[in-house]
Amino acid sequence: MIRVRDPHPWPTTEAEAVAIQERLRPLVRFDGEPREIRTAAGLDVAYRDESDELVAAVTVLDVATLSVVDSAVVRGKAEFPYVPGLFAFREAPSLLQALAELSVEPDVLVCDGQGLAHPRRFGLACHLGVLTDVPSIGVGKTAMGHYEPPGEERGAWTPLRLDDEVVGRALRTQRGVKPVFVSVGHRFTLDAACDLVLRLAPKYRLPETTRTADHLGRSALR
């Protein structure tokens, strides 16, 4: 069972949220990874149209077979408004509840969002990683920063930069498709994060962790 190690009150204002990010950011570790990654959790949040109603979905995959070995769904409501750079405060509370319901503790969290690739270098993957102390990475569908297109072959990558600092990579997971944007969340290296994403994405652009969590969340909304 995953436990939140450093809980904090959930903010009601932008200033409070930014202060929490600034306080927790020094706790992020950008080095090391588990010796052996056997299970990986995909985290995703689905929203009902024109509503703050949401479903937080977590799937745990066996990395060797990419089969789902555990999952959890939490229905809730976004209590914090949508503010760029503060997205975690809408989604993290429900995702943490879903993580707490798992019977299989994953070796890594693969977040549908950003980690270090964030204006304050503390995206959703960093936030969840610090609060749970579980290794985490962010895999975004859109770039937070600037990059040159990587080569067309699978595994090609280019640096993702924000404010002239390398914050992640644009990674080509499949030939002829758009890259994904990988950044470290907590207790991981960027090299290892990209290697893991390629293992989790043998056929499609997005890793199977994200695909299975997205499908679970959307199904729960119907």
Coordinates of C-alpha atoms in Angstrom, one line a residue:
M1 CA 0.0 0.0 0.0
I2 CA 1.3 3.4 -1.0
R3 CA 1.3 6.0 1.8
V4 CA 1.6 9.7 1.5
R5 CA 4.8 10.6 3.5
D6 CA 4.5 14.4 3.6
P7 CA 0.9 15.4 3.3
H8 CA 0.0 19.1 3.1
P9 CA -3.3 20.9 3.2
W10 CA -4.8 21.3 -0.2
P11 CA -4.7 25.0 -1.2
T12 CA -7.7 27.2 -2.1
T13 CA -5.7 30.1 -3.7
E14 CA -3.0 30.3 -6.4
A15 CA -0.6 31.9 -3.9
E16 CA -1.0 29.0 -1.5
A17 CA -0.4 26.5 -4.3
V18 CA 2.7 28.2 -5.5
A19 CA 4.1 28.3 -1.9
I20 CA 3.5 24.5 -1.6
Q21 CA 5.4 23.9 -4.8
E22 CA 8.3 26.1 -3.7
R23 CA 8.4 24.3 -0.3
L24 CA 8.4 20.8 -1.8
R25 CA 10.6 21.3 -4.8
P26 CA 13.9 20.9 -2.9
L27 CA 12.8 17.4 -1.9
V28 CA 12.9 16.2 -5.5
R29 CA 15.7 13.8 -6.4
F30 CA 16.8 13.6 -10.0
D31 CA 19.2 10.7 -9.7
G32 CA 18.9 6.9 -9.3
E33 CA 16.2 4.5 -10.1
P34 CA 15.0 1.1 -8.8
R35 CA 17.5 -1.7 -9.4
E36 CA 14.8 -3.7 -11.1
I37 CA 11.5 -2.4 -12.4
R38 CA 9.0 -5.1 -12.5
T39 CA 5.8 -3.1 -12.2
A40 CA 4.8 0.4 -13.5
A41 CA 1.7 2.3 -12.7
G42 CA -0.1 4.5 -15.2
L43 CA -2.0 7.5 -13.8
D44 CA -4.6 9.4 -15.7
V45 CA -7.6 11.6 -14.9
A46 CA -10.7 11.8 -17.1
Y47 CA -13.3 14.7 -16.8
R48 CA -16.9 14.8 -17.6
D49 CA -17.7 17.4 -20.3
E50 CA -18.4 20.9 -19.0
S51 CA -18.1 19.7 -15.4
D52 CA -15.6 19.5 -12.6
E53 CA -16.6 15.8 -12.1
L54 CA -13.6 13.6 -12.6
V55 CA -12.4 10.0 -12.5
A56 CA -8.8 9.2 -11.3
A57 CA -7.6 5.9 -12.8
V58 CA -4.5 4.0 -11.9
T59 CA -3.4 0.8 -13.6
V60 CA -0.4 -1.3 -12.6
L61 CA 1.3 -3.2 -15.4
D62 CA 3.8 -6.1 -15.3
V63 CA 6.6 -4.5 -17.3
A64 CA 7.7 -7.8 -18.8
T65 CA 4.3 -8.7 -20.2
L66 CA 2.5 -5.3 -20.2
S67 CA -0.5 -7.0 -18.6
V68 CA -2.6 -5.2 -16.0
V69 CA -2.1 -6.8 -12.6
D70 CA -3.9 -4.2 -10.5
S71 CA -6.1 -1.1 -10.9
A72 CA -8.1 1.4 -8.9
V73 CA -10.7 4.1 -9.8
V74 CA -11.7 7.1 -7.7
R75 CA -14.6 9.3 -8.6
G76 CA -14.4 12.9 -7.4
K77 CA -14.6 16.6 -8.1
A78 CA -11.9 19.0 -9.0
E79 CA -11.7 21.4 -6.1
F80 CA -9.0 23.7 -7.5
P81 CA -9.5 25.8 -10.7
Y82 CA -7.5 25.1 -13.8
V83 CA -4.4 27.3 -13.6
P84 CA -1.4 26.7 -15.9
G85 CA 1.5 25.4 -13.7
L86 CA -0.8 24.3 -10.9
F87 CA -2.5 21.4 -12.6
A88 CA -1.5 18.9 -9.9
F89 CA -3.8 20.6 -7.4
R90 CA -6.8 19.5 -9.5
E91 CA -5.7 16.0 -10.0
A92 CA -3.3 14.9 -7.3
P93 CA -5.9 14.5 -4.4
S94 CA -7.9 11.9 -6.3
L95 CA -4.8 10.2 -7.8
L96 CA -3.4 9.8 -4.3
Q97 CA -6.7 8.2 -3.2
A98 CA -6.5 5.8 -6.1
L99 CA -2.9 4.9 -5.3
A100 CA -3.8 4.2 -1.7
E101 CA -6.4 1.6 -2.9
L102 CA -3.9 -0.5 -4.8
S103 CA -2.9 -3.9 -3.5
V104 CA 0.2 -4.1 -5.7
E105 CA 2.7 -1.3 -4.9
P106 CA 4.3 -0.3 -8.2
D107 CA 8.0 0.3 -8.7
V108 CA 7.5 3.5 -10.6
L109 CA 4.7 6.0 -11.3
V110 CA 4.3 7.0 -15.0
C111 CA 2.2 10.2 -15.0
D112 CA 0.3 11.6 -17.9
G113 CA 1.9 15.0 -17.5
Q114 CA 5.1 16.7 -16.6
G115 CA 7.8 16.4 -14.0
L116 CA 10.8 18.7 -14.2
A117 CA 9.4 20.2 -17.4
H118 CA 7.5 22.8 -15.5
P119 CA 7.8 26.6 -14.9
R120 CA 8.8 25.9 -11.2
R121 CA 10.4 22.5 -12.0
F122 CA 7.7 20.8 -10.0
G123 CA 5.0 19.2 -12.2
L124 CA 2.5 16.5 -11.4
A125 CA 5.1 13.7 -11.5
C126 CA 7.4 15.5 -9.1
H127 CA 4.5 16.3 -6.8
L128 CA 3.2 12.7 -6.6
G129 CA 6.8 11.3 -6.4
V130 CA 7.7 13.5 -3.4
L131 CA 4.4 12.9 -1.6
T132 CA 4.6 9.1 -2.0
D133 CA 8.4 8.7 -2.2
V134 CA 7.8 6.3 -5.1
P135 CA 10.1 6.8 -8.2
S136 CA 8.2 8.7 -10.8
I137 CA 8.4 10.1 -14.4
G138 CA 6.3 12.4 -16.5
V139 CA 5.3 11.5 -20.1
G140 CA 3.5 14.4 -21.7
K141 CA 1.6 14.5 -24.9
T142 CA 2.5 18.2 -25.5
A143 CA 5.8 20.0 -24.9
M144 CA 6.4 22.2 -21.9
G145 CA 9.3 24.1 -23.5
H146 CA 11.2 24.1 -26.8
Y147 CA 12.8 21.3 -28.8
E148 CA 14.0 20.4 -32.2
P149 CA 12.2 17.4 -33.9
P150 CA 14.1 14.2 -33.2
G151 CA 15.0 11.7 -36.0
E152 CA 12.2 9.6 -37.4
E153 CA 13.5 6.3 -36.0
R154 CA 12.2 4.8 -32.8
G155 CA 14.3 5.8 -29.9
A156 CA 15.5 9.1 -31.4
W157 CA 15.4 12.1 -29.0
T158 CA 16.3 15.7 -28.7
P159 CA 16.6 17.9 -25.6
L160 CA 13.5 19.7 -24.3
R161 CA 14.5 23.1 -23.0
L162 CA 12.7 25.6 -20.8
D163 CA 14.3 28.9 -19.9
D164 CA 17.6 27.7 -21.6
E165 CA 17.7 24.7 -19.2
V166 CA 17.3 21.1 -20.3
V167 CA 14.2 19.8 -18.5
G168 CA 13.5 16.6 -20.5
R169 CA 13.5 15.0 -23.9
A170 CA 11.3 14.8 -27.0
L171 CA 11.3 11.0 -27.5
R172 CA 10.2 9.2 -30.7
T173 CA 8.5 6.1 -29.5
Q174 CA 7.3 5.0 -33.0
R175 CA 8.6 5.8 -36.5
G176 CA 6.4 8.3 -38.2
V177 CA 4.4 9.5 -35.1
K178 CA 4.8 12.6 -33.0
P179 CA 7.2 12.3 -30.1
V180 CA 6.2 12.2 -26.4
F181 CA 7.9 14.5 -23.8
V182 CA 9.7 12.7 -21.0
S183 CA 10.8 14.4 -17.8
V184 CA 12.0 13.1 -14.5
G185 CA 9.6 13.2 -11.6
H186 CA 11.5 11.8 -8.6
R187 CA 14.2 9.3 -7.9
F188 CA 14.9 8.7 -11.5
T189 CA 17.4 9.6 -14.2
L190 CA 16.4 10.9 -17.6
D191 CA 18.3 8.2 -19.4
A192 CA 16.4 5.5 -17.4
A193 CA 13.1 7.3 -17.9
C194 CA 13.4 7.2 -21.6
D195 CA 14.5 3.6 -21.7
L196 CA 11.5 2.7 -19.6
V197 CA 9.1 4.6 -21.8
L198 CA 10.4 2.7 -24.9
R199 CA 9.8 -0.6 -23.0
L200 CA 6.3 0.5 -22.2
A201 CA 5.5 1.6 -25.8
P202 CA 6.3 -1.3 -28.1
K203 CA 3.4 -0.6 -30.6
Y204 CA 1.9 2.8 -30.0
R205 CA 3.0 6.4 -29.4
L206 CA 1.9 6.5 -25.8
P207 CA 3.1 4.0 -23.2
E208 CA 0.8 1.2 -22.2
T209 CA 0.6 2.6 -18.7
T210 CA -1.1 5.7 -20.0
R211 CA -3.2 3.9 -22.5
T212 CA -4.7 1.4 -20.0
A213 CA -5.3 4.1 -17.4
D214 CA -6.9 6.4 -19.9
H215 CA -9.2 3.5 -21.1
L216 CA -10.1 2.7 -17.5
G217 CA -11.0 6.2 -16.6
R218 CA -13.1 6.8 -19.7
S219 CA -14.9 3.6 -19.2
A220 CA -15.7 4.6 -15.6
L221 CA -17.2 7.9 -16.8
R222 CA -19.7 6.2 -19.1

